[in-house]
Each structure stands twice: as structure tokens, then as C-alpha cells.
Amino acid sequence: MTELLAAEASSELVKSEVVVQEKFLADDWDASRFDIQHWLERAPWRTLKDTRYGVRPDLGITHHAVHDDKLVNQIYKLDIATFLTAERVSYTGIAKLMQHAPDEASQVFLATQAVDEARHYEVFCQRLAQFGVSPQQRDQMMEDMTTKELRSFYDLIREQVDKGDFAAAMMAHNIVLEGMAYPIYRYESAYWSVFDPSLSQLIRGAFSDEVHHVRFGEAIISRYTKLGDASRNRMQQLASDFHKLMTDVFESSIQHYIHLYQLVTDQYIEEIGDIEIFQGKKMRDVSEKDQVYILMEQIQQEHRTRMQRIGL
């Protein structure tokens, strides 16, 4: 009797998995948009062509201040360390999430995303190493840059993966975390364009990958929001929780680090003042504190637009 019940339960589980897979493969789902062949054509054969550790050999030289000015050198390393905290959460989480993907096409895509995130982690580590930062020093920098607000943000992301909740984990990783990268990487790429064109290229390369990851996340979550009010409400509550944490993270960055960036801007205004840090706004015309608030508003606005696009 026990064996019969176990067999019936197993059969029901298989049926349930098949239904879930059919939901994802139905409608306008085009697996070729997210398969390995598409990834090869998008990243190794195009974005990364003729690069080594994400950098082309013909880029301009790094400004002497990045090496010689202790303050510029410090915030340069702090910025990269912050990138690394996010990339580590990404590649470890996405790799773990593969086992919870509801269909083969999603598993294949997550395999390519895990490689993207691991590559981002590697190239940023390599950049720090070129400035004499050891792995032990790098790990300590990452720990120092992880404020309690940022840790809470990352913990909520990890929690969704640890629960094996694929939809919630996709919301956390590919909508919230990857979505934040849009305006942040745009900003950081512009900020470092004069000081270090190579770092700007690394950031743009990571940004192009994140765009693709967000598209996949939108495709996935759009399907979950169509399953009914319970699924939609769960996603809306999670989005609300992340929205509050995102605000806390930016407020803490203003308290802890913004004065360092303002000192650099004031000292090197002649070199970096004409950078268009936001559309129609130059560095010399916007204080570092106001830049953070503009950046936070852009993140929140793009997040709201994305929520509407996926039915939330």
C-alpha cells in the first residue's frame, strides 16, 4: 500500500512538472532567444571579441591619479569592491538556482548567466590585482563595503534561492538586482571614463550582459503573474520589500562614503567636470550627494516601469 501511494505521488509530481514546463514553453516563448548559441553570438563572439579580461588593448591609458593619488586610488578600489559583492551574490545564487528551474530552456539560460556573472567577478578581481590588491585584501574590502543595509538586501536575495522558490528568486536576481545595474553601471561607466577607460569598458561589458538577464527575468515573471492573484500578490509584496531595502542602501552610502567622492570631484573638476554624468547634466553642475539622489530616482523609476511591463 505504501509503495502504491509513493508511486501515485511520484506520478502526480511528474504531471505537475510537465504542466509547469508547458506554461513556460507556451504562448510566445522563444527558447532560442536565451540558448547557448545566442549567448555565443552575443558575448564571446561580439562583446568580448579581441579583449583580454574584458579589456581591448587599444584603450586610453589610466590617469596617473588612480595610481598616485591616495584618495582617488581608495575610491577606485572601493567601487570595484562594491561591484564584486553584487557579482558574487549573482554567480553563486544563479548557479544554485539552476536546479530549481522549471524547464530545460531555463536551465540552459541560467548556465550562460552563471558564466556571465562569474566572468564579471573575475575581471573585476583582475582589475584590483593589477593595482596590487591581494585576494585577502580584496575580500576584506568587500566585507568593509557591505554595510548592514546592503547585507540585508543581499540576504533577502539569497533567501529566495535557498527556499527553492524559482519565481521569487528570479524576481530577486533578474528583476531587482540586475535591474539596479542599469542606471548604476551607466553612471559608473561615465564617472570613470576619464580616470580609467579600461574600467569603463569592463563596466559597459557587464552592463550589456545584465540587459539580457533582465529580459529573461521579465519573460519569466510575466508568465508567473498570469497564473493568478496569489502569485501576483506574492511578487508584489516581494517587490515592495526590495524597494524599501534599495532606498536604505542608498541612504547608507550617502552617510558613509559620499564625502570621499565629493573631495575627488572638487580636486579634479578641471579633468572630469565636463563628463555628462546624467543626460543633460555635467559633473561640475551636480554635487555628489545630488548625483546619488538622481541615481536612486532613476533606479526607482526604471523599477516601476519594469513592474508595469511584467504585470505588477
Coordinates of C-alpha atoms in Angstrom, one line a residue:
M1 CA 0.0 0.0 0.0
T2 CA 2.8 2.4 0.9
E3 CA 4.6 1.6 -2.4
L4 CA 1.4 2.3 -4.3
L5 CA 0.9 5.7 -2.6
A6 CA 4.5 6.6 -3.3
A7 CA 4.1 5.7 -7.0
E8 CA 0.9 7.8 -7.2
A9 CA 2.7 10.7 -5.6
S10 CA 5.6 10.4 -7.9
S11 CA 3.2 10.3 -10.9
E12 CA 1.4 13.4 -9.7
L13 CA 4.7 15.2 -9.3
V14 CA 5.8 14.4 -12.9
K15 CA 2.4 15.6 -14.2
S16 CA 2.8 18.8 -12.2
E17 CA 6.3 19.4 -13.6
V18 CA 5.0 18.8 -17.2
V19 CA 2.2 21.3 -16.7
V20 CA 4.7 23.9 -15.4
Q21 CA 7.0 23.3 -18.4
E22 CA 4.1 23.7 -20.8
K23 CA 3.3 27.0 -19.2
F24 CA 6.8 28.3 -19.9
L25 CA 7.0 26.9 -23.4
A26 CA 3.6 28.1 -24.5
D27 CA 2.5 31.4 -26.0
D28 CA 5.3 33.4 -27.5
W29 CA 8.1 31.8 -25.6
D30 CA 11.1 31.6 -27.9
A31 CA 13.9 29.5 -26.3
S32 CA 16.4 30.4 -29.0
R33 CA 16.4 34.0 -27.5
F34 CA 18.1 32.6 -24.5
D35 CA 20.0 29.5 -25.6
I36 CA 23.8 28.9 -25.7
Q37 CA 24.1 29.6 -29.4
H38 CA 22.5 33.1 -28.8
W39 CA 24.9 33.6 -25.9
L40 CA 27.9 32.7 -28.0
E41 CA 26.9 35.2 -30.7
R42 CA 26.1 37.9 -28.1
A43 CA 29.1 37.7 -25.7
P44 CA 32.2 35.7 -26.7
W45 CA 31.9 36.4 -30.5
R46 CA 30.8 40.1 -30.2
T47 CA 31.0 42.0 -26.9
L48 CA 34.2 40.2 -25.8
K49 CA 35.9 39.9 -29.2
D50 CA 39.6 41.0 -29.1
T51 CA 39.5 41.5 -25.4
R52 CA 41.6 40.1 -22.5
Y53 CA 39.9 40.0 -19.2
G54 CA 37.2 42.2 -20.8
V55 CA 39.6 45.0 -22.0
R56 CA 40.7 45.9 -25.5
P57 CA 44.4 46.6 -25.8
D58 CA 43.9 49.9 -27.7
L59 CA 42.1 51.8 -24.9
G60 CA 43.5 55.0 -23.5
I61 CA 45.9 54.9 -20.5
T62 CA 44.8 55.1 -16.9
H63 CA 45.0 58.6 -15.4
H64 CA 48.1 59.0 -13.1
A65 CA 45.8 60.0 -10.2
V66 CA 44.3 56.4 -10.0
H67 CA 47.8 55.2 -9.1
D68 CA 49.4 58.2 -7.3
D69 CA 46.5 60.0 -5.5
K70 CA 45.7 58.0 -2.4
L71 CA 42.1 59.3 -2.3
V72 CA 41.3 58.5 -5.9
N73 CA 43.0 55.1 -5.6
Q74 CA 40.9 54.4 -2.5
I75 CA 37.5 55.2 -4.0
Y76 CA 38.6 53.4 -7.2
K77 CA 39.2 50.2 -5.2
L78 CA 36.1 50.7 -3.1
D79 CA 33.9 51.0 -6.2
I80 CA 35.3 47.8 -7.7
A81 CA 34.9 46.0 -4.3
T82 CA 31.2 47.0 -4.2
F83 CA 30.8 45.6 -7.8
L84 CA 32.3 42.4 -6.6
T85 CA 29.9 42.0 -3.7
A86 CA 27.0 42.1 -6.1
E87 CA 28.6 39.8 -8.7
R88 CA 29.4 37.2 -6.0
V89 CA 25.9 37.1 -4.9
S90 CA 24.8 36.8 -8.5
Y91 CA 27.1 33.9 -9.7
T92 CA 26.7 31.8 -6.5
G93 CA 22.9 32.4 -6.5
I94 CA 22.3 31.7 -10.2
A95 CA 24.4 28.6 -10.1
K96 CA 22.4 27.3 -7.2
L97 CA 19.1 28.3 -8.9
M98 CA 19.7 26.1 -11.9
Q99 CA 18.5 23.0 -10.0
H100 CA 15.1 24.7 -9.3
A101 CA 14.4 25.9 -12.9
P102 CA 11.1 24.5 -14.1
D103 CA 12.1 23.6 -17.7
E104 CA 15.1 22.8 -19.8
A105 CA 15.3 26.1 -21.6
S106 CA 15.5 28.0 -18.3
Q107 CA 18.2 25.7 -17.0
V108 CA 20.3 26.3 -20.2
F109 CA 19.9 30.1 -20.0
L110 CA 20.8 30.1 -16.3
A111 CA 24.0 28.2 -17.2
T112 CA 25.0 31.0 -19.5
Q113 CA 24.1 33.6 -16.9
A114 CA 26.2 31.9 -14.3
V115 CA 29.2 32.2 -16.7
D116 CA 28.4 35.9 -17.3
E117 CA 28.3 36.6 -13.6
A118 CA 31.4 34.6 -12.8
R119 CA 33.2 36.4 -15.7
H120 CA 32.2 39.8 -14.2
Y121 CA 33.6 38.7 -10.9
E122 CA 36.8 37.5 -12.4
V123 CA 37.5 40.7 -14.5
F124 CA 36.8 43.0 -11.6
C125 CA 39.1 40.8 -9.4
Q126 CA 41.7 41.0 -12.1
R127 CA 41.5 44.8 -12.2
L128 CA 42.1 45.0 -8.5
A129 CA 45.0 42.6 -8.8
Q130 CA 46.6 44.9 -11.4
F131 CA 46.7 47.6 -8.7
G132 CA 48.4 45.3 -6.2
V133 CA 45.4 44.1 -4.3
S134 CA 45.8 40.5 -3.0
P135 CA 42.8 38.1 -2.7
Q136 CA 42.9 38.5 1.1
Q137 CA 42.9 42.3 0.8
R138 CA 40.1 42.2 -1.8
D139 CA 37.9 40.0 0.4
Q140 CA 38.4 42.4 3.3
M141 CA 37.5 45.4 1.1
M142 CA 34.3 43.5 0.1
E143 CA 33.5 42.9 3.7
D144 CA 34.1 46.6 4.6
M145 CA 31.9 47.8 1.7
T146 CA 29.0 45.5 2.8
T147 CA 27.1 47.8 5.1
K148 CA 24.3 46.3 7.3
E149 CA 21.8 47.8 4.8
L150 CA 23.5 46.1 1.8
R151 CA 23.8 42.9 3.8
S152 CA 20.0 42.9 4.4
F153 CA 19.4 43.4 0.7
Y154 CA 21.7 40.5 -0.3
D155 CA 20.3 38.3 2.5
L156 CA 16.7 38.7 1.1
I157 CA 18.0 37.7 -2.4
R158 CA 19.8 34.6 -1.0
E159 CA 16.7 33.7 1.0
Q160 CA 14.6 33.3 -2.2
V161 CA 17.2 31.0 -3.7
D162 CA 17.6 29.0 -0.5
K163 CA 13.8 28.4 -0.4
G164 CA 13.9 26.9 -3.9
D165 CA 11.3 29.4 -5.0
F166 CA 12.2 29.9 -8.6
A167 CA 9.8 32.8 -9.3
A168 CA 10.8 34.7 -6.2
A169 CA 14.5 34.1 -6.9
M170 CA 14.1 35.3 -10.5
M171 CA 12.4 38.4 -9.2
A172 CA 15.2 39.0 -6.7
H173 CA 18.1 38.3 -9.1
N174 CA 17.0 39.2 -12.6
I175 CA 14.4 42.0 -11.9
V176 CA 15.7 43.7 -8.8
L177 CA 19.5 43.1 -8.6
E178 CA 20.2 43.1 -12.3
G179 CA 17.7 45.9 -12.9
M180 CA 19.6 48.1 -10.4
A181 CA 22.7 47.6 -12.6
Y182 CA 21.1 49.6 -15.5
P183 CA 21.5 53.1 -14.0
I184 CA 24.3 52.2 -11.7
Y185 CA 26.6 50.9 -14.4
R186 CA 25.6 53.8 -16.7
Y187 CA 26.7 56.2 -14.0
E188 CA 29.9 54.3 -13.1
S189 CA 31.0 53.9 -16.7
A190 CA 30.7 57.7 -17.2
Y191 CA 32.3 58.5 -13.8
W192 CA 35.5 56.5 -14.5
S193 CA 35.7 57.4 -18.3
V194 CA 38.4 60.0 -17.8
F195 CA 40.3 58.3 -14.9
D196 CA 40.3 54.8 -16.3
P197 CA 38.8 54.0 -19.8
S198 CA 39.6 50.3 -19.2
L199 CA 37.4 50.1 -16.1
S200 CA 34.7 51.9 -18.1
Q201 CA 34.8 49.2 -20.7
L202 CA 34.6 46.5 -18.1
I203 CA 31.5 48.1 -16.7
R204 CA 29.9 48.5 -20.1
G205 CA 30.6 44.9 -20.8
A206 CA 28.9 43.8 -17.6
F207 CA 26.0 46.2 -18.4
S208 CA 25.4 44.6 -21.8
D209 CA 25.1 41.2 -20.1
E210 CA 22.7 42.5 -17.4
V211 CA 20.4 43.8 -20.1
H212 CA 20.0 40.3 -21.4
H213 CA 19.5 38.8 -18.0
V214 CA 16.7 41.3 -17.2
R215 CA 14.9 40.4 -20.4
F216 CA 14.9 36.8 -19.4
G217 CA 13.6 37.8 -15.9
E218 CA 10.8 39.8 -17.4
A219 CA 9.8 36.9 -19.7
I220 CA 9.7 34.5 -16.7
I221 CA 7.9 36.8 -14.2
S222 CA 5.4 37.9 -16.8
R223 CA 4.3 34.2 -17.0
Y224 CA 4.0 33.8 -13.3
T225 CA 1.9 37.0 -12.9
K226 CA -0.6 35.4 -15.4
L227 CA -1.1 32.4 -13.1
G228 CA -3.4 34.2 -10.8
D229 CA -3.8 36.7 -8.0
A230 CA -1.9 34.6 -5.4
S231 CA 1.2 34.5 -7.5
R232 CA 0.9 38.2 -8.5
N233 CA 0.4 39.3 -4.9
R234 CA 3.4 37.4 -3.7
M235 CA 5.6 39.0 -6.3
Q236 CA 4.2 42.5 -5.5
Q237 CA 5.0 42.0 -1.8
L238 CA 8.5 40.9 -2.6
A239 CA 9.0 43.9 -4.9
S240 CA 7.8 46.2 -2.1
D241 CA 10.2 44.7 0.4
F242 CA 13.1 45.1 -2.1
H243 CA 12.1 48.7 -2.8
K244 CA 12.5 49.7 0.8
L245 CA 15.8 47.9 1.1
M246 CA 17.1 49.6 -2.0
T247 CA 16.3 53.0 -0.5
D248 CA 18.1 52.0 2.7
V249 CA 21.2 51.0 0.8
F250 CA 21.4 54.4 -1.0
E251 CA 20.8 56.3 2.2
S252 CA 23.6 54.4 3.9
S253 CA 26.0 55.1 1.0
I254 CA 25.4 58.8 1.4
Q255 CA 26.2 58.7 5.1
H256 CA 29.3 56.5 4.7
Y257 CA 31.1 57.4 1.5
I258 CA 29.7 60.4 -0.4
H259 CA 32.2 62.9 1.2
L260 CA 35.1 61.0 -0.3
Y261 CA 33.7 61.2 -3.8
Q262 CA 33.0 65.0 -3.4
L263 CA 36.6 65.6 -2.4
V264 CA 37.8 63.8 -5.6
T265 CA 35.4 65.8 -7.7
D266 CA 36.5 69.1 -6.2
Q267 CA 40.1 68.3 -6.6
Y268 CA 39.9 67.1 -10.3
I269 CA 37.0 69.3 -11.5
E270 CA 39.0 70.5 -14.5
E271 CA 39.6 66.9 -15.7
I272 CA 36.2 65.4 -15.0
G273 CA 33.9 68.4 -14.8
D274 CA 32.7 68.1 -18.4
I275 CA 31.7 64.4 -18.1
E276 CA 27.9 64.1 -18.9
I277 CA 27.2 62.1 -15.7
F278 CA 23.4 62.1 -16.5
Q279 CA 21.7 63.1 -19.7
G280 CA 22.0 66.9 -20.0
K281 CA 23.9 67.2 -16.7
K282 CA 27.7 67.6 -16.3
M283 CA 29.7 66.6 -13.3
R284 CA 30.6 70.2 -12.4
D285 CA 26.9 71.1 -12.2
V286 CA 25.7 68.4 -9.8
S287 CA 27.0 67.7 -6.3
E288 CA 27.9 64.1 -5.4
K289 CA 25.0 64.0 -2.9
D290 CA 22.6 65.1 -5.6
Q291 CA 24.0 62.6 -8.0
V292 CA 23.2 59.8 -5.6
Y293 CA 19.6 61.0 -5.2
I294 CA 19.2 61.3 -9.0
L295 CA 20.6 57.8 -9.4
M296 CA 18.3 56.5 -6.8
E297 CA 15.3 58.1 -8.5
Q298 CA 16.4 56.6 -11.9
I299 CA 16.6 53.2 -10.3
Q300 CA 13.2 53.5 -8.7
Q301 CA 11.6 54.9 -11.9
E302 CA 13.0 52.1 -14.1
H303 CA 11.9 49.6 -11.4
R304 CA 8.3 50.9 -11.5
T305 CA 8.3 50.8 -15.3
R306 CA 9.6 47.2 -15.3
M307 CA 6.9 46.2 -12.7
Q308 CA 4.2 47.6 -15.0
R309 CA 5.7 45.8 -18.0
I310 CA 5.6 42.4 -16.3
G311 CA 2.1 42.8 -14.9
L312 CA 2.8 44.0 -11.4

